[in-house]
Every structure is written in C-alpha cells, then in structure tokens.
C-alpha cells in the first residue's frame, strides 16, 4: 500500500506537535514502537523523529478493518495513521490518537536484533545491523548529540572569522610520520589516504590566517582498542601569528561552547542517556609537572607519552576539566611541532595534548615554520626531507609563525555521551575487522 507523499508532506503533523498544539485531526507517519492488547482494546505506540504517541482502538468504536490491522502489526513496521487527538489521563503525555485510517507502508518481519529501549543485543551484532540499530532512541540520541557537537564547532569558528576549507583525502606522502598509512594506487603512482589534514591546514593558514575543517582521516593502526578507529573524523583549526597558549585557549572556549550547546539543544537526549553534563574548567600544566604529580599517585608514565591509566588518574584528580599538558617532550611529538623556543637542540617542544574525562581528545601546538629547522626535524625523525619538499618549500615564500590542533569527533562524542567504546559514537565504524555495513 502507498500514500500520496507530496500531499502527506504538507498535511503531516510531527508527534511532538500533537502535545504542543491544539490540532484535533492529524495525519502522522512513523514506526510501530510497541503494541499491547487489553481485552477489546488495541494499543499501539507510534514513533517518529520527534517522539512517541499512543494510538488506541476500542473494538466497538473503530472499523473492523482498523481493528484487524492494529491486531496484527509487527514492531518497526512503517505506517500512516489518520485520526483525532483526544485527551487521556492514562496515555503517556496525556493525549492519544483515535484512528480513522491506518495504512501499512512496509511491514517489518523477524528483526535480527532487539531494538527496544531495554535491548540486550551486544555491540558487534548491533553494528552488523547498524541501519536497524539506528531505530533505537538511544542510538539516535548519541548521533543527535554528535550533530550538535560538529555544528557548534563549525558555528563557533565561523563566528570568529575562520574559513572552512576542504583538504584532500588522497595524499602523496605521510602527514604524521611514516607508519600507519593506508596505501592506494593512483594511476601509475603510489598514493595514501590522509592520516590528517595537517600539512594542508598549515599551508592554508599561512595565507588565509584562520582556518578550520571537519574531515575524515584514515590510520592503518593494527590494534583493536575501544579508543581507536581506522577511519575517524577530526575537527581541526590552524591560526597564523599564534603560539601553543593562544590555541589552547581557543580550545577551552570552543569545548565550553560545544558543551553549552549540547546542554541547550539536547536536553531530551541527555535525559534519555542519563548524562549529567557540566561545562568544563580548563587547566594548563607542563608535562614535567604532570609526571611529578602522577608519580605521587604511583601511576606509571611513559618517557614521552601518557598511558591510558595516567589519563584516567588525571581525570580523578581534575574532574570536569580540560587538562592541557604542554611543554611536551620533543621526542614524543611529530616533526612539524616546534622545538621549545625554536631551539633545534631542545628536549621539550611547543606541543601539547588535551585530556578530558580521562582520555586524550586532542593534540596540537606551535609548528615549525622555518624551512632549515623543519629539514633538521624531519631528519631527526628518520624521514626523508625529499619526500616533503613541496611542504618544506611552502614555508620559503612568506610563512608566518602558526599553531593549531585537532579534536577527534568520535572521541569527544564518546566522552560527552558517557560511552566506553568509541564505536558507539561512530555511525559506520571501520576497525581492524569491520568494513561493512
Ligand atoms: P593526533 O594524531 O593526536 O594529532 O590526532 C588528533 C586527535 O584525533 C583523534 N584521533 C583518533 N580518534 C579515533 N581513532 C583514531 N585512530 C584516532 N587518531 C587520532 C584523537 C586525537 O587527539 N595533526 C595532529 C593534530 C595537530 O597537531 O593539529 C594530529 O592528527 O582525539
């Protein structure tokens, strides 16, 4: 069966408006969320993108056909309903629909996963059927929040006169060092999938000054962890005439803005997920101070990196805080990060990591904009400056000092929605074992 979709799109009432408005006759469409039988009454909960409403059919008060359809509906079938709105103390939200017409647009049969609010289907199985998992209110809540995060990021920087740019996804040489590259054939040449927009955002900032992008990146990391994906999205900025502290302060402000926007726009979703979110504070601390602090708490720290255990402890010590760990050891940062005070022999760097809710959400810093120093740094990292010639040369013709960072969109989403596994915050994750759907 079908309906005239053009007519319906004009006449349709969204479910949340039934509860807000005074409209008596409505036409609605959506999915069968649940059904219930009570003697001669059939109840149906209908779900659309805005909410749930009860449809009630009492045998003597509706047609034989409607009663029959209501008695045989399977969950997640898609239906069209025309009916009248009636106040009801017993119905959820205080209103129900008395149906005059019901058309089944597509029947759903033998669901392979449980999509109810109390679903116990495990994550891998849910991901095998992600298109159906997206029928769950909980799953939808996560991605509605993710949409607010990405939109707020963009909004914040556009308001501050940044331009949004689109980096290439196929690149000729590594942007983050030699490992972890997916290779691709590009006609006669070898090419790679971009590990980050790093080199391009620097080149653009050196002319346009303030740039931002949200872009997919690919990393062939073989380990399967709950914090890594092989394809993820990065939210990046780059600023000319800036150092590490200037861009750390930008991150403080944008993360606060994002959290405030999620609190304003996603109250329903946060309630559904049971999340109490606070606008974070910011703290700036050096790597050396961090190591000393963690030693006092008997937590192991790497020579030039923080372990996941260390990041967890830092969240216990500084809850609801974006912790910027700066003056990072140079050996632990990529070739493009400026050595401390632009001194080629420095042990420390102008790079930092940002830790929030027990996980690294971002790294960044001031960049090397001086070609000779950049060549030294490439060599020190065991990379061949010839492979980066175009990039190095771009700093020979008027490149100001500059700095920037990147926040992982799925990482930040995972933490804000209180999940543990990053796959929950990626609609169609790509990991070591998963390439479909
Ligand atoms: P980095 O490699 O630290 O820095 O990445 C920046 C942020 O991106 C996220 N991220 C990931 N998320 C999921 N799975 C992954 N495999 C993954 N790898 C990274 C994290 C991380 O903090 N070019 C630099 C940034 C800069 O200096 O501007 C870079 O890519 O949240």
XYZ file of C-alpha atoms and ligand atoms in Angstrom:
468
model
C 0.000 0.000 0.000
C 1.130 3.501 -0.558
C 0.088 7.107 0.064
C 0.448 10.364 -1.832
C 3.728 11.505 -0.274
C 3.547 15.055 -1.649
C 0.128 15.574 -0.104
C 1.244 13.894 3.150
C 4.362 16.051 3.456
C 2.101 19.126 3.516
C -0.511 17.716 5.887
C 1.779 15.752 8.219
C 1.864 16.537 11.937
C 5.041 15.582 13.771
C 4.373 13.748 17.019
C 5.881 16.355 19.369
C 3.491 18.948 17.886
C 0.479 16.828 18.887
C 1.397 17.543 22.513
C 2.181 21.209 21.911
C -0.699 22.161 19.631
C -4.447 22.299 19.661
C -4.955 20.461 16.371
C -7.808 17.930 16.623
C -7.439 15.986 13.340
C -3.967 14.740 12.442
C -2.134 12.666 9.882
C 1.032 11.071 11.214
C 3.617 8.621 10.000
C 6.321 6.541 11.653
C 7.407 3.195 13.070
C 5.491 0.766 15.288
C 7.435 1.159 18.539
C 5.305 -1.225 20.578
C 1.900 -2.870 20.677
C -0.288 -4.083 23.519
C -3.619 -5.865 23.795
C -6.062 -5.421 26.652
C -9.342 -7.304 26.164
C -11.169 -5.479 23.369
C -8.644 -2.649 23.181
C -5.548 -2.474 20.975
C -2.766 -0.040 21.896
C -0.005 0.976 19.576
C 2.896 3.306 20.311
C 3.983 5.126 17.162
C 7.445 6.707 16.873
C 8.682 9.390 14.514
C 11.847 11.512 14.630
C 10.278 13.784 17.259
C 8.730 11.402 19.782
C 6.162 8.764 20.723
C 2.370 8.800 20.811
C -0.229 6.230 21.780
C -2.869 5.131 19.283
C -5.874 3.489 20.893
C -8.539 1.367 19.178
C -11.578 0.179 21.118
C -13.366 -2.601 19.189
C -16.834 -1.009 19.092
C -15.514 2.461 18.224
C -13.319 1.731 15.180
C -13.909 -0.071 11.894
C -13.442 -3.812 11.654
C -10.543 -3.227 9.250
C -8.647 -0.875 11.592
C -9.109 -3.254 14.497
C -7.784 -6.092 12.371
C -4.724 -4.099 11.233
C -3.996 -2.971 14.819
C -4.184 -6.596 15.988
C -1.565 -7.774 13.510
C 1.117 -5.078 13.444
C 4.719 -6.113 13.917
C 7.321 -3.908 15.606
C 9.231 -1.417 13.415
C 6.707 -1.673 10.572
C 6.172 1.698 8.907
C 2.616 3.021 8.998
C 0.484 6.042 8.160
C -2.287 6.989 10.579
C -5.111 9.477 10.245
C -7.079 10.136 13.393
C -8.328 12.513 16.041
C -6.430 13.724 19.082
C -8.073 13.063 22.412
C -7.054 13.976 25.959
C -6.369 10.920 28.066
C -5.086 10.783 31.623
C -3.762 7.254 31.138
C -1.895 7.811 27.868
C 1.791 8.836 28.000
C 1.963 12.626 27.640
C -1.787 12.966 28.335
C -3.001 12.598 24.721
C -3.839 9.704 22.418
C -4.950 9.230 18.812
C -8.219 7.544 17.867
C -7.524 6.125 14.392
C -9.828 6.623 11.400
C -7.441 5.183 8.830
C -4.260 3.123 9.082
C -2.110 2.173 6.095
C 0.829 -0.200 6.447
C 3.518 1.218 4.175
C 6.079 -1.502 4.807
C 5.917 -4.425 7.154
C 8.996 -5.324 9.233
C 9.416 -9.044 9.891
C 11.740 -11.194 12.024
C 14.000 -8.419 13.329
C 17.580 -9.746 13.624
C 18.333 -7.556 16.698
C 16.334 -6.248 19.629
C 15.745 -2.529 19.120
C 13.696 -1.925 22.272
C 14.825 0.545 24.919
C 15.988 -2.396 27.033
C 17.834 -4.170 24.231
C 20.490 -6.602 25.392
C 21.902 -7.176 21.900
C 25.696 -6.851 22.078
C 27.545 -4.090 20.209
C 29.145 -6.212 17.409
C 25.741 -7.651 16.457
C 24.152 -4.191 16.624
C 26.877 -2.873 14.335
C 26.252 -5.710 11.846
C 22.725 -4.283 11.591
C 23.567 -0.628 12.213
C 20.764 0.568 9.910
C 18.310 -1.147 12.259
C 20.207 -0.179 15.421
C 19.561 3.406 14.310
C 15.863 2.785 15.007
C 16.747 2.772 18.726
C 16.098 6.008 20.588
C 19.373 5.570 22.489
C 21.420 5.246 19.325
C 19.633 8.200 17.772
C 20.320 10.278 20.904
C 24.084 9.711 20.532
C 24.110 10.863 16.916
C 21.847 13.834 17.565
C 24.386 14.948 20.179
C 27.222 14.309 17.713
C 25.450 16.502 15.185
C 25.257 19.318 17.780
C 28.969 18.878 18.576
C 30.045 19.201 14.928
C 27.641 22.058 14.187
C 28.691 24.004 17.294
C 32.363 23.562 16.452
C 31.732 24.982 12.997
C 29.483 27.796 14.305
C 31.969 28.914 16.953
C 34.826 29.343 14.494
C 32.790 30.771 11.632
C 31.573 33.466 14.054
C 35.234 34.185 14.822
C 36.020 34.815 11.165
C 37.659 31.461 10.409
C 37.146 29.994 6.958
C 36.180 26.364 6.486
C 38.444 24.609 3.989
C 38.360 21.159 2.367
C 41.664 19.238 2.442
C 42.472 16.415 0.014
C 41.875 12.847 1.183
C 44.408 11.271 -1.190
C 47.951 12.358 -0.487
C 51.394 11.701 -1.922
C 53.356 11.382 1.339
C 52.715 10.862 5.017
C 51.447 13.777 7.114
C 52.035 12.286 10.562
C 55.218 10.252 10.077
C 55.902 7.088 8.108
C 53.777 4.434 9.805
C 50.054 3.777 9.904
C 49.365 4.649 6.265
C 46.762 3.030 4.056
C 48.178 2.913 0.564
C 46.178 3.354 -2.596
C 47.020 3.079 -6.267
C 46.784 6.449 -8.027
C 47.248 5.719 -11.731
C 50.986 4.996 -12.081
C 51.876 6.468 -8.696
C 51.669 5.262 -5.106
C 49.320 7.312 -3.003
C 47.949 7.194 0.551
C 44.760 8.011 2.396
C 45.238 11.154 4.503
C 46.182 10.481 8.146
C 45.285 14.084 8.955
C 44.798 17.426 7.175
C 47.946 18.643 8.974
C 50.207 19.794 6.172
C 47.368 21.323 4.184
C 45.859 23.284 7.051
C 49.299 24.768 7.714
C 49.714 25.795 4.094
C 46.260 27.406 4.075
C 46.777 29.200 7.421
C 49.982 30.711 6.024
C 47.858 32.752 3.633
C 44.300 32.847 4.954
C 45.348 33.062 8.645
C 42.373 31.407 10.367
C 41.149 28.093 9.047
C 39.078 25.154 10.244
C 37.850 21.853 8.840
C 35.929 18.727 9.816
C 37.337 15.898 7.760
C 37.693 12.103 7.712
C 41.168 10.628 8.287
C 42.500 7.102 7.926
C 45.092 5.301 10.010
C 46.185 1.722 9.450
C 46.785 1.088 13.166
C 46.568 -2.651 13.616
C 45.489 -2.627 17.267
C 41.807 -3.014 18.005
C 41.050 -0.814 21.018
C 37.983 0.900 22.445
C 39.515 4.338 21.686
C 40.798 3.853 18.127
C 39.100 3.643 14.749
C 40.805 3.140 11.400
C 38.617 5.853 9.922
C 37.728 8.769 12.149
C 36.718 12.392 11.821
C 38.914 15.242 13.013
C 37.877 18.785 13.874
C 40.946 20.892 13.125
C 41.972 24.511 13.369
C 45.114 26.398 12.374
C 45.964 30.029 13.164
C 48.658 32.309 11.834
C 50.578 34.527 14.311
C 49.736 32.142 17.136
C 51.605 30.029 19.682
C 50.536 26.988 21.719
C 48.919 29.007 24.557
C 46.781 31.028 22.141
C 45.344 27.901 20.524
C 44.897 26.070 23.850
C 42.731 28.998 24.967
C 40.719 28.725 21.734
C 40.106 25.060 22.502
C 38.981 25.893 26.032
C 36.407 28.302 24.666
C 35.150 26.066 21.855
C 34.755 22.993 24.087
C 32.838 25.102 26.622
C 30.660 26.402 23.763
C 30.044 22.873 22.459
C 29.046 21.559 25.912
C 26.760 24.576 26.455
C 25.083 23.963 23.097
C 24.609 20.247 23.865
C 23.039 21.219 27.217
C 20.698 23.683 25.451
C 19.752 21.650 22.393
C 19.908 18.035 23.572
C 18.197 18.026 26.962
C 15.889 15.202 25.863
C 18.800 13.098 24.612
C 20.933 13.703 27.726
C 17.995 12.669 29.934
C 17.433 9.545 27.857
C 21.119 8.619 28.185
C 21.145 9.537 31.893
C 24.007 12.009 31.453
C 24.657 14.929 33.773
C 26.959 17.208 31.854
C 28.891 20.140 33.309
C 30.603 22.965 31.490
C 34.289 22.087 31.935
C 37.001 24.190 33.544
C 40.454 24.413 31.967
C 43.868 23.806 33.491
C 47.284 24.260 31.905
C 50.145 22.144 33.271
C 53.556 21.126 31.892
C 54.472 17.539 31.032
C 57.177 17.589 33.732
C 54.700 18.765 36.400
C 52.246 16.088 35.230
C 54.865 13.349 35.597
C 55.721 14.502 39.130
C 52.055 14.629 40.101
C 51.386 11.150 38.735
C 54.451 9.733 40.486
C 52.987 10.926 43.775
C 49.886 8.908 42.897
C 52.099 5.935 41.974
C 50.923 5.924 38.363
C 53.302 4.860 35.618
C 54.055 7.409 32.892
C 55.875 6.818 29.597
C 59.087 8.726 28.759
C 57.383 10.950 26.235
C 53.739 9.924 26.379
C 50.919 9.424 28.873
C 49.437 5.961 29.333
C 45.635 5.428 29.306
C 45.981 4.703 33.043
C 47.676 8.086 33.573
C 44.894 9.867 31.653
C 42.257 8.167 33.860
C 44.081 9.255 37.027
C 44.321 12.849 35.786
C 40.524 12.889 35.397
C 40.173 11.716 39.018
C 42.496 14.487 40.192
C 40.916 17.174 37.960
C 37.284 16.195 37.283
C 35.239 18.122 34.691
C 38.408 19.781 33.455
C 40.068 20.045 30.074
C 43.642 19.424 31.100
C 46.222 20.879 28.734
C 49.565 19.145 29.194
C 52.078 21.371 27.408
C 55.854 21.630 27.002
C 55.669 18.013 25.820
C 58.982 16.142 25.254
C 60.083 16.771 21.665
C 60.747 13.058 21.110
C 57.039 12.347 21.670
C 55.760 14.818 19.079
C 55.693 14.748 15.257
C 58.298 16.505 13.084
C 56.105 19.553 12.475
C 55.922 20.563 16.157
C 58.207 23.471 17.086
C 61.072 22.650 19.497
C 60.880 24.752 22.672
C 61.960 28.328 21.908
C 62.737 27.304 18.282
C 65.963 25.699 19.540
C 66.907 22.663 17.422
C 68.645 21.005 20.410
C 65.770 21.460 22.851
C 64.467 18.434 24.787
C 60.990 19.920 25.088
C 58.548 21.182 22.485
C 55.785 23.722 21.904
C 53.355 20.811 21.595
C 50.533 19.706 23.913
C 47.819 17.121 24.455
C 44.374 17.918 25.853
C 42.821 15.384 28.204
C 39.128 15.437 29.063
C 37.099 12.884 31.037
C 40.092 10.553 31.225
C 41.064 10.461 27.547
C 43.170 12.427 25.071
C 40.712 14.391 22.952
C 43.219 16.479 21.088
C 46.815 17.256 20.342
C 48.402 20.299 18.806
C 50.979 23.003 19.227
C 53.049 25.629 17.529
C 54.518 24.487 14.196
C 57.961 24.722 12.639
C 57.611 27.490 10.042
C 61.368 27.819 9.377
C 62.464 25.599 6.436
C 66.000 24.808 7.724
C 64.725 23.829 11.139
C 61.978 21.744 9.517
C 64.547 19.788 7.482
C 66.523 19.104 10.696
C 63.361 17.891 12.424
C 62.392 15.600 9.532
C 65.860 14.043 9.597
C 65.744 13.659 13.388
C 62.514 11.650 12.933
C 64.165 9.401 10.350
C 62.108 10.884 7.491
C 63.470 11.904 4.127
C 63.132 15.685 3.548
C 62.913 14.978 -0.203
C 59.512 13.336 0.366
C 58.318 16.597 1.958
C 59.893 19.015 -0.498
C 56.665 20.730 -1.533
C 55.642 21.143 2.087
C 59.046 22.484 3.222
C 59.218 24.854 0.243
C 55.792 26.283 1.080
C 57.434 27.979 4.073
C 60.024 29.795 1.925
C 57.728 32.419 0.488
C 56.163 34.275 3.378
C 55.041 31.867 6.126
C 54.168 33.407 9.495
C 54.561 31.569 12.807
C 51.413 29.488 13.340
C 49.760 26.954 15.622
C 46.723 24.686 15.735
C 45.173 21.464 16.983
C 42.788 18.656 16.169
C 39.946 17.211 18.236
C 38.711 13.710 17.375
C 34.955 13.997 16.760
C 34.182 10.405 17.782
C 36.428 10.648 20.869
C 34.720 13.805 22.087
C 31.272 12.341 21.362
C 32.098 9.107 23.241
C 33.102 11.083 26.328
C 30.181 13.524 26.240
C 27.591 10.743 25.890
C 29.282 8.658 28.610
C 30.084 5.610 26.466
C 33.212 3.490 26.815
C 33.653 2.156 23.291
C 34.351 4.680 20.507
C 32.356 2.512 18.065
C 29.173 3.639 19.859
C 29.936 7.165 18.622
C 30.696 6.262 15.015
C 27.736 5.545 12.771
C 29.503 3.084 10.499
C 32.799 2.229 12.201
C 35.813 0.978 10.319
C 38.078 -1.063 12.562
C 40.591 -3.898 12.136
C 37.800 -6.382 11.414
C 34.923 -4.281 10.137
C 34.386 -2.872 6.681
C 30.600 -3.280 6.445
C 27.887 -2.072 6.591
P 46.590 13.241 16.642
O 47.205 12.122 15.894
O 46.846 13.321 18.102
O 47.063 14.643 16.052
O 45.026 13.239 16.385
C 44.215 14.254 16.885
C 43.017 13.683 17.597
O 42.269 12.856 16.715
C 41.726 11.751 17.427
N 42.271 10.507 16.863
C 41.590 9.352 16.741
N 40.341 9.027 17.050
C 39.946 7.765 16.810
N 40.723 6.801 16.289
C 41.998 7.081 15.943
N 42.771 6.131 15.411
C 42.487 8.411 16.165
N 43.669 9.022 15.976
C 43.516 10.289 16.391
C 42.127 11.927 18.881
C 43.366 12.777 18.755
O 43.618 13.524 19.924
N 47.763 16.603 13.092
C 47.670 16.366 14.517
C 46.885 17.435 15.230
C 47.501 18.830 15.220
O 48.662 18.944 15.668
O 46.828 19.768 14.805
C 47.036 15.002 14.741
O 46.478 14.381 13.876
O 41.103 12.634 19.546
